[in-house]
PDB file of C-alpha atoms in Angstrom:
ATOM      1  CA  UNK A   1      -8.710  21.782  17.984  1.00 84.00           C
ATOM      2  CA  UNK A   2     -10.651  19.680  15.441  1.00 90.00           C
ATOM      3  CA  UNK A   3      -9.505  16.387  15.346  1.00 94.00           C
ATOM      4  CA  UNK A   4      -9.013  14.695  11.237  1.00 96.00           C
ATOM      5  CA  UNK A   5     -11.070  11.280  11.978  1.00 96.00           C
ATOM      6  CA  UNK A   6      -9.573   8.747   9.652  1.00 96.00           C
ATOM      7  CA  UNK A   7     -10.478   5.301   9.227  1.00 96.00           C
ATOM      8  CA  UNK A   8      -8.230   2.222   8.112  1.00 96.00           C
ATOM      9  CA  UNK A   9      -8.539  -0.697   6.123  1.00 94.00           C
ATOM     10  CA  UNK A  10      -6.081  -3.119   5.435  1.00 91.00           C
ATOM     11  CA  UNK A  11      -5.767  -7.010   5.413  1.00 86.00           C
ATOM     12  CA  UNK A  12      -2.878  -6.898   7.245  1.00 82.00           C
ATOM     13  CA  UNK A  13      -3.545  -6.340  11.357  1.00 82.00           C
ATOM     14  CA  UNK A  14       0.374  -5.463  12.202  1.00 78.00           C
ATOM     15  CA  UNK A  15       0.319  -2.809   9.529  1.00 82.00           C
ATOM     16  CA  UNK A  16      -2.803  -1.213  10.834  1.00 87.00           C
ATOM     17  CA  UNK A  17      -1.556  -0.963  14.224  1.00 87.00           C
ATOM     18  CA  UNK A  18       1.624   0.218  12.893  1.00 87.00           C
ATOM     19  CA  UNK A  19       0.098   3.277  11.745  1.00 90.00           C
ATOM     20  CA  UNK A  20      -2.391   3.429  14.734  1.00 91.00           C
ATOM     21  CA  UNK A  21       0.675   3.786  16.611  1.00 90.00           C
ATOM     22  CA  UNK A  22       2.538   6.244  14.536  1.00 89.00           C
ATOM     23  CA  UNK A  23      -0.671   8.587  14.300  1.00 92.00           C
ATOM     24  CA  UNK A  24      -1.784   8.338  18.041  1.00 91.00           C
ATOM     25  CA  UNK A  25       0.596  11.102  19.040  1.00 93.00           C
ATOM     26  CA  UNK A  26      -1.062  13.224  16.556  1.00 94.00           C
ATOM     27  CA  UNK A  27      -2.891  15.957  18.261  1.00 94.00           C
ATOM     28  CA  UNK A  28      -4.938  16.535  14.886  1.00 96.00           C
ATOM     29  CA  UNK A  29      -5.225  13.192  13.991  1.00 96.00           C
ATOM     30  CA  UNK A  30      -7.516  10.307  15.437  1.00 95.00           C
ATOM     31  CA  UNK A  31      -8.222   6.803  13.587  1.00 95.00           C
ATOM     32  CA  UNK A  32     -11.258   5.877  14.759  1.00 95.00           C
ATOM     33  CA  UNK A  33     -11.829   2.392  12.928  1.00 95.00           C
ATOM     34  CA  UNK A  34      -9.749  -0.180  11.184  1.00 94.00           C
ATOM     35  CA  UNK A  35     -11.609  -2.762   8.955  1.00 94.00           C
ATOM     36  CA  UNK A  36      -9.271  -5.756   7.119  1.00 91.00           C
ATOM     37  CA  UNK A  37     -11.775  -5.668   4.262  1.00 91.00           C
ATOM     38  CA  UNK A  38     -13.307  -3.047   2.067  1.00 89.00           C
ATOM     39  CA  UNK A  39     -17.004  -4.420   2.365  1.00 90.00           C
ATOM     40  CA  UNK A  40     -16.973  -4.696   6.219  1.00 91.00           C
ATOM     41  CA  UNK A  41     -16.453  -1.484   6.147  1.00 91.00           C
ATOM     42  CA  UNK A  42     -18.729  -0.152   3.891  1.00 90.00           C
ATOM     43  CA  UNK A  43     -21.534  -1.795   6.193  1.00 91.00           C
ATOM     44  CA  UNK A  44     -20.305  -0.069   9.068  1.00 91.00           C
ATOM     45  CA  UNK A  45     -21.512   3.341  10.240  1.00 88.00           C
ATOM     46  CA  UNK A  46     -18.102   4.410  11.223  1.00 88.00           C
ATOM     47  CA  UNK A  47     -17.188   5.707   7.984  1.00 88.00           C
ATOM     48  CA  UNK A  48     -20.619   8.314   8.236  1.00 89.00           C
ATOM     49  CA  UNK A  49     -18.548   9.795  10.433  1.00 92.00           C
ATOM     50  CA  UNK A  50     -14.635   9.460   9.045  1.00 94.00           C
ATOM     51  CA  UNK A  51     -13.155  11.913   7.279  1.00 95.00           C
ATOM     52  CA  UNK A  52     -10.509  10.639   5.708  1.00 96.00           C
ATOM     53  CA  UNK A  53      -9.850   6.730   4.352  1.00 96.00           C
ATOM     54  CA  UNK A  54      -6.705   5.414   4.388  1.00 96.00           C
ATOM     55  CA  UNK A  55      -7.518   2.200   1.518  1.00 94.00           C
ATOM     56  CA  UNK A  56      -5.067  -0.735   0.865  1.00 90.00           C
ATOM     57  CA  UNK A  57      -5.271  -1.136  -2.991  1.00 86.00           C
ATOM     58  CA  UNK A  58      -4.691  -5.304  -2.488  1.00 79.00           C
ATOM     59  CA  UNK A  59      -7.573  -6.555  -0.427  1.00 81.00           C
ATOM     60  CA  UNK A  60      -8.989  -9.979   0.084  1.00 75.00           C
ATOM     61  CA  UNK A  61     -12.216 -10.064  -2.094  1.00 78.00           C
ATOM     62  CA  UNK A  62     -13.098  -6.757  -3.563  1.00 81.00           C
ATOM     63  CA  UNK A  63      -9.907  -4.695  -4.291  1.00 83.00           C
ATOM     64  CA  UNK A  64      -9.445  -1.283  -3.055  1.00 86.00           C
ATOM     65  CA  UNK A  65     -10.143   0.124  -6.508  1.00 87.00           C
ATOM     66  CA  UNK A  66     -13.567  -1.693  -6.591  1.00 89.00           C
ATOM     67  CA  UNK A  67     -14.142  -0.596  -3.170  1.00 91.00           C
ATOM     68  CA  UNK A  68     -13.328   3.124  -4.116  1.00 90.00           C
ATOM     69  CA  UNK A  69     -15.869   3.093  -6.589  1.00 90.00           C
ATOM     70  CA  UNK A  70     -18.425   2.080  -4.375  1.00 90.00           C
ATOM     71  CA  UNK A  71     -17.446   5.108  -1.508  1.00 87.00           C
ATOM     72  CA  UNK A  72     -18.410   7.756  -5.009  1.00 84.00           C
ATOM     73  CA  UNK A  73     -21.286   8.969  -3.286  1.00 82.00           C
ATOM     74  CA  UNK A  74     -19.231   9.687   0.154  1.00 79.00           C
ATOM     75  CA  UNK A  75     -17.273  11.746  -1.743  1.00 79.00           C
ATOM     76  CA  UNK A  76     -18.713  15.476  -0.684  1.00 79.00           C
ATOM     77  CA  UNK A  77     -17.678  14.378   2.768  1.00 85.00           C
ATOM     78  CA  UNK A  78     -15.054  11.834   3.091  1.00 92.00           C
ATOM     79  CA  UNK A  79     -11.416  11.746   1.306  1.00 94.00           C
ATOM     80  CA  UNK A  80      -9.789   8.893  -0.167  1.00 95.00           C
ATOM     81  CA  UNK A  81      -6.417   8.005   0.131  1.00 95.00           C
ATOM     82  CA  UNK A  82      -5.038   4.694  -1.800  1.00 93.00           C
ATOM     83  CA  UNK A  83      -1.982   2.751  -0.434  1.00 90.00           C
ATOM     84  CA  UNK A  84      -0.068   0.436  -1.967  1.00 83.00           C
ATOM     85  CA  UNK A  85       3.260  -1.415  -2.161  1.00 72.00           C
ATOM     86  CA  UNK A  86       3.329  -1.782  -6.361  1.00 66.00           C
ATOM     87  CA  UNK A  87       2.572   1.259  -8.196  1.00 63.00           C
ATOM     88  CA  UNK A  88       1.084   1.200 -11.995  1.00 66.00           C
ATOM     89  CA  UNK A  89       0.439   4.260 -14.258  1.00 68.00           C
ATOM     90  CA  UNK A  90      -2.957   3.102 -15.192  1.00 70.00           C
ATOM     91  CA  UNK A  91      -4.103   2.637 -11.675  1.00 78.00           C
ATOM     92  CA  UNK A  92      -3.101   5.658 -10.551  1.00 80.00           C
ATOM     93  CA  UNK A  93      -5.167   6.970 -13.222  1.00 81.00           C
ATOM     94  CA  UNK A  94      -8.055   4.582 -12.804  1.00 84.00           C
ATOM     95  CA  UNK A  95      -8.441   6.275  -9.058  1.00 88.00           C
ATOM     96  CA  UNK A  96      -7.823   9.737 -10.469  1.00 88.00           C
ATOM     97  CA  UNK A  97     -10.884   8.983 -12.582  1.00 89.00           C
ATOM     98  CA  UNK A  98     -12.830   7.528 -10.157  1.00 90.00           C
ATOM     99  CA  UNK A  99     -11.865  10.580  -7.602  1.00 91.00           C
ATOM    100  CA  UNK A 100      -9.869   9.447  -5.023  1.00 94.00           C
ATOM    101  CA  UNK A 101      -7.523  11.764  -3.097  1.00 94.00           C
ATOM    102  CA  UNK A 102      -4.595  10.113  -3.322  1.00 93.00           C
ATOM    103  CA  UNK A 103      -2.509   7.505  -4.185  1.00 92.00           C
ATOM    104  CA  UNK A 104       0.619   6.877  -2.025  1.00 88.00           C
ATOM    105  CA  UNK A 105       3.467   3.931  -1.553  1.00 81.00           C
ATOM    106  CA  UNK A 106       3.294   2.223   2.006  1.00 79.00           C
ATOM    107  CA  UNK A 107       6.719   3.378   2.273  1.00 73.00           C
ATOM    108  CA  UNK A 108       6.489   6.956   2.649  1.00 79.00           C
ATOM    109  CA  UNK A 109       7.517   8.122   6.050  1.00 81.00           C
ATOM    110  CA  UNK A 110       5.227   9.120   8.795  1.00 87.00           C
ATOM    111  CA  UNK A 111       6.135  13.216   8.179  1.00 89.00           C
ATOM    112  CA  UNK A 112       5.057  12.429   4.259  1.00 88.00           C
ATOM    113  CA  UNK A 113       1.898  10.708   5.361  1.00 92.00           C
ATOM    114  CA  UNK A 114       1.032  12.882   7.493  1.00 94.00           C
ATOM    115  CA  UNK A 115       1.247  15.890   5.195  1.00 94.00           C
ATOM    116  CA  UNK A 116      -1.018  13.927   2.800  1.00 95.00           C
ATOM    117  CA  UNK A 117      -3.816  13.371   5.353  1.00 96.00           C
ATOM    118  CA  UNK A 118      -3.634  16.732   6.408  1.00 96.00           C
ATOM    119  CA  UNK A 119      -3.604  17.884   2.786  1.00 96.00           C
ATOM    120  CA  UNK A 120      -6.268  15.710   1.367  1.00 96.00           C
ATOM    121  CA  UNK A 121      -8.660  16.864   4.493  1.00 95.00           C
ATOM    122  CA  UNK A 122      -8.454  20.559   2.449  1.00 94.00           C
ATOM    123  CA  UNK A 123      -9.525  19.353  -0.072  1.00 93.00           C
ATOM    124  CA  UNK A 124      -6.214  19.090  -2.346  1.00 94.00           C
ATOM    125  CA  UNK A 125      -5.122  15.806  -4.022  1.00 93.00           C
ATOM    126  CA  UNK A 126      -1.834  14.146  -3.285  1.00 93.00           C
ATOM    127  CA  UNK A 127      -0.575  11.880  -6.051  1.00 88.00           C
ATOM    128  CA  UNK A 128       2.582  10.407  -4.982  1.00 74.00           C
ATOM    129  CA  UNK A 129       4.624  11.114  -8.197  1.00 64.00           C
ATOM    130  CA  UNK A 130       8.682  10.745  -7.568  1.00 46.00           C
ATOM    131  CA  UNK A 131       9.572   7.282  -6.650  1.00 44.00           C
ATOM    132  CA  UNK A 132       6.456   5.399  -8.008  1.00 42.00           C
ATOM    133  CA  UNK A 133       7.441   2.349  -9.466  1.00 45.00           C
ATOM    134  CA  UNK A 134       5.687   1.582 -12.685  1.00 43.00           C
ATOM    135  CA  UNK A 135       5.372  -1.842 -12.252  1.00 45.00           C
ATOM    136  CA  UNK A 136       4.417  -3.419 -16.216  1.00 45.00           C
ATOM    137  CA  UNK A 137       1.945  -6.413 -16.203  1.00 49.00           C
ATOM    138  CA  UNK A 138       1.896  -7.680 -13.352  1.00 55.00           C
ATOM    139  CA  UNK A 139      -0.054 -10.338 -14.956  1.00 53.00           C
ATOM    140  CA  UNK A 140       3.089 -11.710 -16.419  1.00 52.00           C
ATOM    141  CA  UNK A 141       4.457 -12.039 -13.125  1.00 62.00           C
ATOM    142  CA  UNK A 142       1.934 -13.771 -11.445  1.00 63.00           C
ATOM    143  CA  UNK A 143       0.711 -16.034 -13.963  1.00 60.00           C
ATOM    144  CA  UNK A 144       4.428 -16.600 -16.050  1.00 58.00           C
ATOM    145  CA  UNK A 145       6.421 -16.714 -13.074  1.00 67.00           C
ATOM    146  CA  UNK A 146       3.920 -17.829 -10.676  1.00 78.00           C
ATOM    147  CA  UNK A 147       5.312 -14.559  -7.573  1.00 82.00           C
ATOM    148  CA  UNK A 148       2.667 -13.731  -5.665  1.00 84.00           C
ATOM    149  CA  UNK A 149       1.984  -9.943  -5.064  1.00 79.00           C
ATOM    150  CA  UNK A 150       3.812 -10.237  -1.731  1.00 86.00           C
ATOM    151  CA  UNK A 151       6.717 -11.778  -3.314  1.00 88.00           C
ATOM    152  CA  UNK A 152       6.767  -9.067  -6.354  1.00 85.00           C
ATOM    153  CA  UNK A 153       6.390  -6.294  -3.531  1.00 86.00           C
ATOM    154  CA  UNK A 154       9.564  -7.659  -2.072  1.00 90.00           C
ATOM    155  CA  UNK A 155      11.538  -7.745  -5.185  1.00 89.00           C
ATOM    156  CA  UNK A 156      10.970  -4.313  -6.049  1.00 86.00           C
ATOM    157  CA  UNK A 157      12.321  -3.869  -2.900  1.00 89.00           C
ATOM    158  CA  UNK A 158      15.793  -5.414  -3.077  1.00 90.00           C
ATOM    159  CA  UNK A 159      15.820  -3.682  -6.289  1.00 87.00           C
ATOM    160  CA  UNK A 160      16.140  -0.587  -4.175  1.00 85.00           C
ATOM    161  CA  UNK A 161      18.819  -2.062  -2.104  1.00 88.00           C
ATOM    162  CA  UNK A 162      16.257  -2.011   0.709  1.00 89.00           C
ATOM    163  CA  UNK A 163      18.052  -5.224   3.283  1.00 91.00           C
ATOM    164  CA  UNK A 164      16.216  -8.257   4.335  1.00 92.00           C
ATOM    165  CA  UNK A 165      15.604  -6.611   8.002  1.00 91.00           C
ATOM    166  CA  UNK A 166      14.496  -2.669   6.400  1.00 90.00           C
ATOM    167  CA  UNK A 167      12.001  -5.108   4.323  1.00 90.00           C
ATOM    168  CA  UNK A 168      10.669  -7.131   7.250  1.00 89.00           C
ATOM    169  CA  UNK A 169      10.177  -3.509   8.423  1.00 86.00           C
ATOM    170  CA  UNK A 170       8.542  -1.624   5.783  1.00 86.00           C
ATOM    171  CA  UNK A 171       6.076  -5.214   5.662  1.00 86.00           C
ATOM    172  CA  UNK A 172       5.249  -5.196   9.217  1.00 84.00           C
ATOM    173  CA  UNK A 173       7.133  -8.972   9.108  1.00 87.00           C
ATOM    174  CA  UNK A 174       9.847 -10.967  10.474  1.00 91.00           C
ATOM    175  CA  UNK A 175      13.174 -11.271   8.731  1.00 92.00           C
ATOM    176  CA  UNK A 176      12.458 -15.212   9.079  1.00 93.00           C
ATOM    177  CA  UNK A 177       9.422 -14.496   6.858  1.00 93.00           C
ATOM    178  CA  UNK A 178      10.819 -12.424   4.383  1.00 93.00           C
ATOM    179  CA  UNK A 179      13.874 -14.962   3.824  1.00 94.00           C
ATOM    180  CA  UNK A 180      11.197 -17.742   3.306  1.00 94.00           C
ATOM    181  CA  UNK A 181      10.191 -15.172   0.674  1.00 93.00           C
ATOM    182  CA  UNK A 182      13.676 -15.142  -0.731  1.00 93.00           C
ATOM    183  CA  UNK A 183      14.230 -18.758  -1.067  1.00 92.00           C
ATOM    184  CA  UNK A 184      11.011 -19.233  -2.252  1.00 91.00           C
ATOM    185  CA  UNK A 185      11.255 -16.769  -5.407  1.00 91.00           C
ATOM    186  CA  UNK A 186      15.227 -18.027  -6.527  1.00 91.00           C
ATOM    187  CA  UNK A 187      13.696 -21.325  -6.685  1.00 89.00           C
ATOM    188  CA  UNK A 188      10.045 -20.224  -9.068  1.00 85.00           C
ATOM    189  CA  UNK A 189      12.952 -18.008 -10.672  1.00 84.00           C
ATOM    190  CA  UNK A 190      15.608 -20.779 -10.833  1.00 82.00           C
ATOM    191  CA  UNK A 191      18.319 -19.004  -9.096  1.00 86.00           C
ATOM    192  CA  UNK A 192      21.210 -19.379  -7.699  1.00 84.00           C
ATOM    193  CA  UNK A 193      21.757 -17.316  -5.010  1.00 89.00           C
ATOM    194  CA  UNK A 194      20.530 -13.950  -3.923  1.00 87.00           C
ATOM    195  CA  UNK A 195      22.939 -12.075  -5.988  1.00 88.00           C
ATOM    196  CA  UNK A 196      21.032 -13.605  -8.635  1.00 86.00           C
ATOM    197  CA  UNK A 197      17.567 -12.603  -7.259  1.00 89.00           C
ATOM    198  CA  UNK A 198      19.160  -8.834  -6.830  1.00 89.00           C
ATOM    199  CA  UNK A 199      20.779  -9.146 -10.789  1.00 85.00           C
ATOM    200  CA  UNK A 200      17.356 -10.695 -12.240  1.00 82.00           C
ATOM    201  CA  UNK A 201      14.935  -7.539 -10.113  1.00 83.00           C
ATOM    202  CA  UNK A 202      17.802  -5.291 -12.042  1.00 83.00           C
ATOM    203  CA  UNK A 203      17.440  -6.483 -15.162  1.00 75.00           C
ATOM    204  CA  UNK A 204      13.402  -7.005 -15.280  1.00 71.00           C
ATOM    205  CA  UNK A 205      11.940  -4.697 -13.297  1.00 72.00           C
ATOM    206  CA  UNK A 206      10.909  -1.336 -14.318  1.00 62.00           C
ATOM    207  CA  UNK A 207      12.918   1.806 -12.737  1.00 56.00           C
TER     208      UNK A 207
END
């Protein structure tokens, strides 16, 4: 049986070896590297032999678009497949232009991600459509409101109901963490309470 070789990267070590774990009993599958930046693994001759790349769009120092761009001449052999937490319309079709496989939220479950690797390795492009999120300017939530993209991943998270442990979850972190997060945004946001943090990702964020 051939095996799909796939290759990781990802800043963030517990979500790697989250999905090492998930896609190790995966007859067809086998990740053969994980990289926590995009250049490190550019330099590496692991991905000569990957065929599929599993990207994290927010990276430390080059994003995953940039990164992308630079893997255009891998293309014939290797398939792309962006990951993210925040979903906007114009990235997805930044990496549509730039010919990337796919585009898929970190939250899909393992039988969905699955299906795109195998998919992708065929040569067909999986665009994760239904439950993007089109997340507008995130500029004006950085810079106005001073969230980080961590903290802007988790409210568009309690703005799907999702509870502080499914979070922790979904972020490969601890519920202690993610309620640091909490506190943290109702007081950039001047809050009240968490109702207020749930009523406030209601009102302002995109559905």
């Amino acid at each position: 049986m051939r095996k799909i070789k796939l290759v990781l990267v990802d800043d963030h070590s517990l979500f790697t070896e989250g999905i090492m774990q998930i896609l190790d009993p995966i007859k067809d599958l086998q990740v053969i590297a994980n990289f926590r930046d995009g250049e490190t693994m550019l330099q590496s001759d692991e991905i000569h032999r990957a065929d599929v790349l599993l990207l994290d769009i927010n990276l430390p120092g080059n994003s995953g678009i940039s990164i992308a761009k630079k893997m255009k001449p891998y293309f014939g052999s290797l398939k792309i497949i962006c990951l993210s937490m925040l979903f906007e319309e114009n990235i997805r079709q930044k990496l549509k232009k730039i010919g990337v496989a796919g585009y898929l939220p970190k939250f899909v479950n393992t039988e969905e991600l699955i299906e795109a690797i195998r998919k992708v390795d065929k040569g067909e492009k999986v665009f994760y459509e239904e439950k993007v999120k089109a997340v507008s300017n995130i500029q004006v939530w950085t810079n106005d409101f001073k969230l980080t993209k961590r903290e802007l991943e988790i409210l568009q998270l309690i703005k799907e109901g999702k509870t502080t442990k499914e979070i922790a979850d979904l972020l490969y972190r601890s519920q202690f963490t993610i309620e640091t997060h909490r506190k943290n945004m109702i007081r950039k946001l001047n809050l009240k309470n968490s109702s207020g943090l749930l009523h406030f990702a209601m009102k302002n964020l995109p559905s």
